Amino acid sequence: MSLLLATSFDAPELALWQTELERHLGPERWCVWHPDLGAAEREAVEIAIVANPPPGSLQGLPRLRLIQSLWAGVDRLLRDPALPTGVPLARMVDPAMNEAMAETALWAVLSLQRGYFDYAEQQREARWLRHGQRRADAFRVLVLGLGEMGRTVAGRLVRNGYRVAGWSRRPAALPGVACYAGPEGLEQALAEAEVVVNLLPLTPATEGLFNARTFTRMREGSSLVNLARGSHVVEADLLVALEEGRLHRAVLDVFAREPLPADSLLWSHPRVTVLPHVAAQTDPVTAARIAAANVRALRAGQALSHLVDAARGY
Ligand code: NAP
Ligand code: GLV
């Protein structure tokens, strides 16, 4: 039985993943997905390890027993109409990746609190201008999504002295975090926050959450940090909110279309910071151990970890 690798990785990345996975599993029979996989190769696939796989790549695998994603977010996979139903889908949950996300969120929040993005903009214009200094304990940050990433981010922000609130679908309790849930909770939390950090999964319920209406609910002059998925934000509405001054800044790691098209107005907007989807990248060294543990659990008939609830969408 072989392990299928269906990814958007180049050859060196694939080789690295194979090495790291074999470090934990021992020698494996590998099958690297390509559009012309033969019947015998398809028959032999027991487990698919996937990272941004081409749509349709997981169909026609009669012995498939597990799909293990190397990505935390599985929205693209769940949108694939050819995704086999009834095969368990596990996502990547890696504490090292959560910490990487916390570093990105802290950088963005701290830069917004202390005005460092504004000073960078002023430097481009050779403008010497001091702004008032804000204390962390008077700076309100809202984290949307209190799952693996959101909880780690909220905890890091609390430890750095910020006034942190969080929002989730079900009520949550986290030390030092004012927790809100449900649609009413969102309205209240948005009205207070000076920075909103988005760490929601992309689902039918969260797609387009940041639209013209939401921007009017956000505190005047607040900023958005989107580290989750581009389609959470209606980009045209975001540009209007920035132009009207309702929003002060946007720090964006993810976009509805990636790579962000060269003609996107977001590239050159003076109050938008663009990152190329790098807020928390999967690290083969730490993540291979986690993926391999699920492969071993499946083969030993044990419970699988980090299974996705397809009906819920995350
Ligand atoms: P997770 O553990 O599944 O947590 C999801 C959180 O969102 C949970 O707290 C959940 O609420 C909440 N949620 C879901 N739907 C909601 C809704 N309709 N209303 C309110 N709250 C809702 O996910 P994660 O591991 O933290 O990852 C979050 C996302 O980060 C991923 O899906 C991915 O898109 C993104 N990501 C981005 C990068 C990057 O580099 N930019 C890297 C990794 C991940 P409950 O607690 O009530 O279930
Ligand atoms: C990256 O965006 C991931 O979902 O892992």
PDB file of N, CA, C and O and ligand atoms in Angstrom, residues 72-75 91-93 97-98 101 144-151 167-171 182 199-203 205-206 227-229 232 253-254 277-281 312 314, ligand 1:
ATOM      1  N   ALA A  72      -3.409  23.818   7.732  1.00  0.00           N
ATOM      2  CA  ALA A  72      -4.380  23.914   8.826  1.00  0.00           C
ATOM      3  C   ALA A  72      -5.785  24.154   8.277  1.00  0.00           C
ATOM      4  O   ALA A  72      -6.759  23.575   8.752  1.00  0.00           O
ATOM      5  N   GLY A  73      -5.888  25.010   7.283  1.00  0.00           N
ATOM      6  CA  GLY A  73      -7.188  25.353   6.696  1.00  0.00           C
ATOM      7  C   GLY A  73      -7.509  24.370   5.569  1.00  0.00           C
ATOM      8  O   GLY A  73      -6.664  24.091   4.725  1.00  0.00           O
ATOM      9  N   VAL A  74      -8.752  23.855   5.566  1.00  0.00           N
ATOM     10  CA  VAL A  74      -9.109  22.829   4.580  1.00  0.00           C
ATOM     11  C   VAL A  74     -10.234  23.312   3.660  1.00  0.00           C
ATOM     12  O   VAL A  74     -10.919  22.510   3.031  1.00  0.00           O
ATOM     13  N   ASP A  75     -10.453  24.640   3.613  1.00  0.00           N
ATOM     14  CA  ASP A  75     -11.563  25.187   2.833  1.00  0.00           C
ATOM     15  C   ASP A  75     -11.465  24.805   1.353  1.00  0.00           C
ATOM     16  O   ASP A  75     -12.450  24.453   0.728  1.00  0.00           O
ATOM     17  N   ARG A  91      -6.670  17.590   9.491  1.00  0.00           N
ATOM     18  CA  ARG A  91      -5.945  18.802   9.117  1.00  0.00           C
ATOM     19  C   ARG A  91      -4.678  18.921   9.961  1.00  0.00           C
ATOM     20  O   ARG A  91      -4.505  18.177  10.935  1.00  0.00           O
ATOM     21  N   MET A  92      -3.812  19.841   9.594  1.00  0.00           N
ATOM     22  CA  MET A  92      -2.566  20.014  10.345  1.00  0.00           C
ATOM     23  C   MET A  92      -2.820  20.873  11.578  1.00  0.00           C
ATOM     24  O   MET A  92      -3.329  21.998  11.460  1.00  0.00           O
ATOM     25  N   VAL A  93      -2.510  20.345  12.719  1.00  0.00           N
ATOM     26  CA  VAL A  93      -2.514  21.116  13.966  1.00  0.00           C
ATOM     27  C   VAL A  93      -1.126  20.925  14.563  1.00  0.00           C
ATOM     28  O   VAL A  93      -0.783  19.843  15.028  1.00  0.00           O
ATOM     29  N   MET A  97       3.429  25.741  14.454  1.00  0.00           N
ATOM     30  CA  MET A  97       2.753  26.606  13.477  1.00  0.00           C
ATOM     31  C   MET A  97       1.899  27.651  14.209  1.00  0.00           C
ATOM     32  O   MET A  97       1.825  28.816  13.798  1.00  0.00           O
ATOM     33  N   ASN A  98       1.270  27.225  15.307  1.00  0.00           N
ATOM     34  CA  ASN A  98       0.487  28.181  16.102  1.00  0.00           C
ATOM     35  C   ASN A  98       1.388  29.291  16.633  1.00  0.00           C
ATOM     36  O   ASN A  98       1.009  30.471  16.663  1.00  0.00           O
ATOM     37  N   MET A 101       2.221  31.729  13.982  1.00  0.00           N
ATOM     38  CA  MET A 101       1.095  32.641  13.775  1.00  0.00           C
ATOM     39  C   MET A 101       1.076  33.716  14.865  1.00  0.00           C
ATOM     40  O   MET A 101       0.806  34.900  14.594  1.00  0.00           O
ATOM     41  N   LEU A 144     -10.628  37.087  16.187  1.00  0.00           N
ATOM     42  CA  LEU A 144     -11.791  36.350  15.685  1.00  0.00           C
ATOM     43  C   LEU A 144     -11.376  34.915  15.423  1.00  0.00           C
ATOM     44  O   LEU A 144     -10.467  34.657  14.629  1.00  0.00           O
ATOM     45  N   GLY A 145     -12.039  33.961  16.103  1.00  0.00           N
ATOM     46  CA  GLY A 145     -11.643  32.557  16.035  1.00  0.00           C
ATOM     47  C   GLY A 145     -10.780  32.256  17.236  1.00  0.00           C
ATOM     48  O   GLY A 145      -9.726  32.886  17.420  1.00  0.00           O
ATOM     49  N   LEU A 146     -11.257  31.346  18.076  1.00  0.00           N
ATOM     50  CA  LEU A 146     -10.490  30.980  19.277  1.00  0.00           C
ATOM     51  C   LEU A 146     -10.158  29.493  19.228  1.00  0.00           C
ATOM     52  O   LEU A 146     -10.308  28.771  20.205  1.00  0.00           O
ATOM     53  N   GLY A 147      -9.731  29.056  18.040  1.00  0.00           N
ATOM     54  CA  GLY A 147      -9.306  27.661  17.892  1.00  0.00           C
ATOM     55  C   GLY A 147      -7.820  27.563  18.181  1.00  0.00           C
ATOM     56  O   GLY A 147      -7.275  28.288  19.020  1.00  0.00           O
ATOM     57  N   GLU A 148      -7.156  26.653  17.473  1.00  0.00           N
ATOM     58  CA  GLU A 148      -5.727  26.409  17.717  1.00  0.00           C
ATOM     59  C   GLU A 148      -4.914  27.689  17.563  1.00  0.00           C
ATOM     60  O   GLU A 148      -4.104  28.036  18.415  1.00  0.00           O
ATOM     61  N   MET A 149      -5.153  28.382  16.443  1.00  0.00           N
ATOM     62  CA  MET A 149      -4.367  29.583  16.158  1.00  0.00           C
ATOM     63  C   MET A 149      -4.823  30.752  17.035  1.00  0.00           C
ATOM     64  O   MET A 149      -4.006  31.440  17.648  1.00  0.00           O
ATOM     65  N   GLY A 150      -6.147  30.970  17.060  1.00  0.00           N
ATOM     66  CA  GLY A 150      -6.687  32.128  17.775  1.00  0.00           C
ATOM     67  C   GLY A 150      -6.342  32.103  19.253  1.00  0.00           C
ATOM     68  O   GLY A 150      -5.991  33.127  19.836  1.00  0.00           O
ATOM     69  N   ARG A 151      -6.423  30.907  19.845  1.00  0.00           N
ATOM     70  CA  ARG A 151      -6.113  30.792  21.283  1.00  0.00           C
ATOM     71  C   ARG A 151      -4.647  31.116  21.550  1.00  0.00           C
ATOM     72  O   ARG A 151      -4.308  31.803  22.513  1.00  0.00           O
ATOM     73  N   TRP A 167     -13.568  36.043  19.864  1.00  0.00           N
ATOM     74  CA  TRP A 167     -14.911  35.688  19.389  1.00  0.00           C
ATOM     75  C   TRP A 167     -14.873  34.305  18.758  1.00  0.00           C
ATOM     76  O   TRP A 167     -13.949  33.998  17.991  1.00  0.00           O
ATOM     77  N   SER A 168     -15.856  33.489  19.132  1.00  0.00           N
ATOM     78  CA  SER A 168     -15.935  32.142  18.552  1.00  0.00           C
ATOM     79  C   SER A 168     -17.398  31.790  18.315  1.00  0.00           C
ATOM     80  O   SER A 168     -18.294  32.558  18.668  1.00  0.00           O
ATOM     81  N   ARG A 169     -17.628  30.623  17.720  1.00  0.00           N
ATOM     82  CA  ARG A 169     -19.006  30.203  17.436  1.00  0.00           C
ATOM     83  C   ARG A 169     -19.692  29.803  18.744  1.00  0.00           C
ATOM     84  O   ARG A 169     -20.763  30.270  19.069  1.00  0.00           O
ATOM     85  N   ARG A 170     -19.000  28.930  19.507  1.00  0.00           N
ATOM     86  CA  ARG A 170     -19.539  28.510  20.811  1.00  0.00           C
ATOM     87  C   ARG A 170     -18.874  29.335  21.904  1.00  0.00           C
ATOM     88  O   ARG A 170     -17.714  29.748  21.741  1.00  0.00           O
ATOM     89  N   PRO A 171     -19.554  29.559  23.023  1.00  0.00           N
ATOM     90  CA  PRO A 171     -18.922  30.337  24.102  1.00  0.00           C
ATOM     91  C   PRO A 171     -17.618  29.686  24.556  1.00  0.00           C
ATOM     92  O   PRO A 171     -17.521  28.463  24.619  1.00  0.00           O
ATOM     93  N   GLY A 182     -21.268  34.173  18.977  1.00  0.00           N
ATOM     94  CA  GLY A 182     -22.489  34.412  18.210  1.00  0.00           C
ATOM     95  C   GLY A 182     -22.545  35.798  17.598  1.00  0.00           C
ATOM     96  O   GLY A 182     -21.710  36.661  17.883  1.00  0.00           O
ATOM     97  N   LEU A 199      -8.760  35.127  12.505  1.00  0.00           N
ATOM     98  CA  LEU A 199      -8.212  33.760  12.474  1.00  0.00           C
ATOM     99  C   LEU A 199      -9.346  32.745  12.395  1.00  0.00           C
ATOM    100  O   LEU A 199      -9.304  31.687  13.039  1.00  0.00           O
ATOM    101  N   LEU A 200     -10.360  33.082  11.601  1.00  0.00           N
ATOM    102  CA  LEU A 200     -11.492  32.181  11.409  1.00  0.00           C
ATOM    103  C   LEU A 200     -11.201  31.223  10.257  1.00  0.00           C
ATOM    104  O   LEU A 200     -10.477  31.575   9.324  1.00  0.00           O
ATOM    105  N   PRO A 201     -11.812  30.050  10.283  1.00  0.00           N
ATOM    106  CA  PRO A 201     -11.736  29.207   9.077  1.00  0.00           C
ATOM    107  C   PRO A 201     -12.682  29.781   8.020  1.00  0.00           C
ATOM    108  O   PRO A 201     -13.672  30.443   8.376  1.00  0.00           O
ATOM    109  N   LEU A 202     -12.383  29.524   6.751  1.00  0.00           N
ATOM    110  CA  LEU A 202     -13.289  29.982   5.695  1.00  0.00           C
ATOM    111  C   LEU A 202     -14.386  28.937   5.513  1.00  0.00           C
ATOM    112  O   LEU A 202     -14.124  27.793   5.129  1.00  0.00           O
ATOM    113  N   THR A 203     -15.616  29.342   5.824  1.00  0.00           N
ATOM    114  CA  THR A 203     -16.783  28.456   5.700  1.00  0.00           C
ATOM    115  C   THR A 203     -17.904  29.290   5.077  1.00  0.00           C
ATOM    116  O   THR A 203     -17.774  30.522   4.984  1.00  0.00           O
ATOM    117  N   ALA A 205     -20.407  30.274   6.477  1.00  0.00           N
ATOM    118  CA  ALA A 205     -20.844  31.261   7.483  1.00  0.00           C
ATOM    119  C   ALA A 205     -19.862  32.413   7.638  1.00  0.00           C
ATOM    120  O   ALA A 205     -20.247  33.482   8.135  1.00  0.00           O
ATOM    121  N   THR A 206     -18.611  32.233   7.272  1.00  0.00           N
ATOM    122  CA  THR A 206     -17.613  33.291   7.511  1.00  0.00           C
ATOM    123  C   THR A 206     -17.147  33.974   6.220  1.00  0.00           C
ATOM    124  O   THR A 206     -16.477  34.997   6.280  1.00  0.00           O
ATOM    125  N   LEU A 227      -5.211  37.224   8.755  1.00  0.00           N
ATOM    126  CA  LEU A 227      -4.197  36.168   8.664  1.00  0.00           C
ATOM    127  C   LEU A 227      -4.850  34.829   8.327  1.00  0.00           C
ATOM    128  O   LEU A 227      -4.207  33.789   8.442  1.00  0.00           O
ATOM    129  N   ALA A 228      -6.145  34.855   7.939  1.00  0.00           N
ATOM    130  CA  ALA A 228      -6.870  33.586   7.771  1.00  0.00           C
ATOM    131  C   ALA A 228      -7.059  33.227   6.301  1.00  0.00           C
ATOM    132  O   ALA A 228      -6.262  32.462   5.735  1.00  0.00           O
ATOM    133  N   ARG A 229      -8.075  33.795   5.655  1.00  0.00           N
ATOM    134  CA  ARG A 229      -8.296  33.541   4.232  1.00  0.00           C
ATOM    135  C   ARG A 229      -8.769  34.829   3.569  1.00  0.00           C
ATOM    136  O   ARG A 229      -9.543  35.601   4.148  1.00  0.00           O
ATOM    137  N   HIS A 232     -12.527  35.986   3.304  1.00  0.00           N
ATOM    138  CA  HIS A 232     -13.246  36.543   4.448  1.00  0.00           C
ATOM    139  C   HIS A 232     -13.536  38.027   4.229  1.00  0.00           C
ATOM    140  O   HIS A 232     -14.397  38.599   4.888  1.00  0.00           O
ATOM    141  N   ASP A 253      -2.368  39.092   4.881  1.00  0.00           N
ATOM    142  CA  ASP A 253      -1.461  37.993   4.519  1.00  0.00           C
ATOM    143  C   ASP A 253      -2.085  37.108   3.449  1.00  0.00           C
ATOM    144  O   ASP A 253      -1.392  36.306   2.829  1.00  0.00           O
ATOM    145  N   VAL A 254      -3.406  37.234   3.285  1.00  0.00           N
ATOM    146  CA  VAL A 254      -4.158  36.313   2.432  1.00  0.00           C
ATOM    147  C   VAL A 254      -5.125  37.119   1.562  1.00  0.00           C
ATOM    148  O   VAL A 254      -5.595  38.187   1.971  1.00  0.00           O
ATOM    149  N   HIS A 277       1.108  35.375   1.991  1.00  0.00           N
ATOM    150  CA  HIS A 277       0.585  34.173   2.650  1.00  0.00           C
ATOM    151  C   HIS A 277       1.709  33.412   3.377  1.00  0.00           C
ATOM    152  O   HIS A 277       2.006  32.254   3.053  1.00  0.00           O
ATOM    153  N   VAL A 278       2.289  34.099   4.340  1.00  0.00           N
ATOM    154  CA  VAL A 278       3.413  33.514   5.087  1.00  0.00           C
ATOM    155  C   VAL A 278       3.228  33.650   6.605  1.00  0.00           C
ATOM    156  O   VAL A 278       4.185  33.449   7.350  1.00  0.00           O
ATOM    157  N   ALA A 279       2.019  33.969   7.050  1.00  0.00           N
ATOM    158  CA  ALA A 279       1.833  34.221   8.490  1.00  0.00           C
ATOM    159  C   ALA A 279       2.261  33.016   9.329  1.00  0.00           C
ATOM    160  O   ALA A 279       2.873  33.170  10.382  1.00  0.00           O
ATOM    161  N   ALA A 280       1.927  31.818   8.862  1.00  0.00           N
ATOM    162  CA  ALA A 280       2.346  30.585   9.565  1.00  0.00           C
ATOM    163  C   ALA A 280       2.480  29.494   8.505  1.00  0.00           C
ATOM    164  O   ALA A 280       1.481  28.920   8.079  1.00  0.00           O
ATOM    165  N   GLN A 281       3.705  29.252   8.095  1.00  0.00           N
ATOM    166  CA  GLN A 281       3.919  28.229   7.079  1.00  0.00           C
ATOM    167  C   GLN A 281       4.127  26.877   7.762  1.00  0.00           C
ATOM    168  O   GLN A 281       4.666  26.815   8.859  1.00  0.00           O
ATOM    169  N   ARG A 312     -19.621  21.034   9.294  1.00  0.00           N
ATOM    170  CA  ARG A 312     -19.349  22.306   9.970  1.00  0.00           C
ATOM    171  C   ARG A 312     -18.453  23.188   9.105  1.00  0.00           C
ATOM    172  O   ARG A 312     -18.469  24.402   9.189  1.00  0.00           O
ATOM    173  N   TYR A 314     -15.003  22.999   9.142  1.00  0.00           N
ATOM    174  CA  TYR A 314     -13.667  23.193   9.718  1.00  0.00           C
ATOM    175  C   TYR A 314     -13.390  22.132  10.766  1.00  0.00           C
ATOM    176  O   TYR A 314     -14.280  21.339  11.091  1.00  0.00           O
TER     177      TYR A 314
HETATM  178  P1  NAP B   1      -9.665  25.952  14.358  1.00  0.00           P
HETATM  179  O1  NAP B   1      -8.826  25.350  15.439  1.00  0.00           O
HETATM  180  O2  NAP B   1     -10.608  25.065  13.631  1.00  0.00           O
HETATM  181  O3  NAP B   1     -10.453  27.171  15.021  1.00  0.00           O
HETATM  182  C1  NAP B   1     -11.483  27.823  14.368  1.00  0.00           C
HETATM  183  C2  NAP B   1     -12.112  28.844  15.312  1.00  0.00           C
HETATM  184  O4  NAP B   1     -13.021  29.655  14.553  1.00  0.00           O
HETATM  185  C3  NAP B   1     -12.907  28.205  16.449  1.00  0.00           C
HETATM  186  O5  NAP B   1     -12.753  28.939  17.626  1.00  0.00           O
HETATM  187  C4  NAP B   1     -14.343  28.317  15.945  1.00  0.00           C
HETATM  188  O6  NAP B   1     -15.330  28.411  16.957  1.00  0.00           O
HETATM  189  C5  NAP B   1     -14.287  29.641  15.212  1.00  0.00           C
HETATM  190  N1  NAP B   1     -15.388  29.720  14.231  1.00  0.00           N
HETATM  191  C6  NAP B   1     -15.644  28.940  13.175  1.00  0.00           C
HETATM  192  N2  NAP B   1     -16.771  29.328  12.536  1.00  0.00           N
HETATM  193  C7  NAP B   1     -17.233  30.385  13.227  1.00  0.00           C
HETATM  194  C8  NAP B   1     -18.357  31.230  13.076  1.00  0.00           C
HETATM  195  N3  NAP B   1     -19.245  31.042  12.091  1.00  0.00           N
HETATM  196  N4  NAP B   1     -18.541  32.208  13.983  1.00  0.00           N
HETATM  197  C9  NAP B   1     -17.672  32.401  15.004  1.00  0.00           C
HETATM  198  N5  NAP B   1     -16.569  31.632  15.197  1.00  0.00           N
HETATM  199  C10 NAP B   1     -16.350  30.641  14.314  1.00  0.00           C
HETATM  200  O7  NAP B   1      -8.734  26.634  13.240  1.00  0.00           O
HETATM  201  P2  NAP B   1      -7.217  27.130  13.402  1.00  0.00           P
HETATM  202  O8  NAP B   1      -6.290  25.981  13.396  1.00  0.00           O
HETATM  203  O9  NAP B   1      -7.165  28.073  14.527  1.00  0.00           O
HETATM  204  O10 NAP B   1      -7.016  27.908  12.024  1.00  0.00           O
HETATM  205  C11 NAP B   1      -7.821  29.005  11.665  1.00  0.00           C
HETATM  206  C12 NAP B   1      -7.581  29.393  10.223  1.00  0.00           C
HETATM  207  O11 NAP B   1      -6.318  30.035  10.092  1.00  0.00           O
HETATM  208  C13 NAP B   1      -7.479  28.238   9.220  1.00  0.00           C
HETATM  209  O12 NAP B   1      -8.741  27.759   8.859  1.00  0.00           O
HETATM  210  C14 NAP B   1      -6.761  28.885   8.060  1.00  0.00           C
HETATM  211  O13 NAP B   1      -7.692  29.442   7.158  1.00  0.00           O
HETATM  212  C15 NAP B   1      -5.961  30.006   8.711  1.00  0.00           C
HETATM  213  N6  NAP B   1      -4.508  29.786   8.594  1.00  0.00           N
HETATM  214  C16 NAP B   1      -3.774  30.719   7.928  1.00  0.00           C
HETATM  215  C17 NAP B   1      -2.416  30.548   7.824  1.00  0.00           C
HETATM  216  C18 NAP B   1      -1.565  31.579   7.141  1.00  0.00           C
HETATM  217  O14 NAP B   1      -0.367  31.361   6.964  1.00  0.00           O
HETATM  218  N7  NAP B   1      -2.114  32.725   6.784  1.00  0.00           N
HETATM  219  C19 NAP B   1      -1.784  29.434   8.395  1.00  0.00           C
HETATM  220  C20 NAP B   1      -2.585  28.508   9.054  1.00  0.00           C
HETATM  221  C21 NAP B   1      -3.959  28.693   9.159  1.00  0.00           C
HETATM  222  P3  NAP B   1     -15.609  27.198  17.974  1.00  0.00           P
HETATM  223  O15 NAP B   1     -14.416  27.239  18.912  1.00  0.00           O
HETATM  224  O16 NAP B   1     -16.852  27.600  18.621  1.00  0.00           O
HETATM  225  O17 NAP B   1     -15.669  25.957  17.149  1.00  0.00           O
END
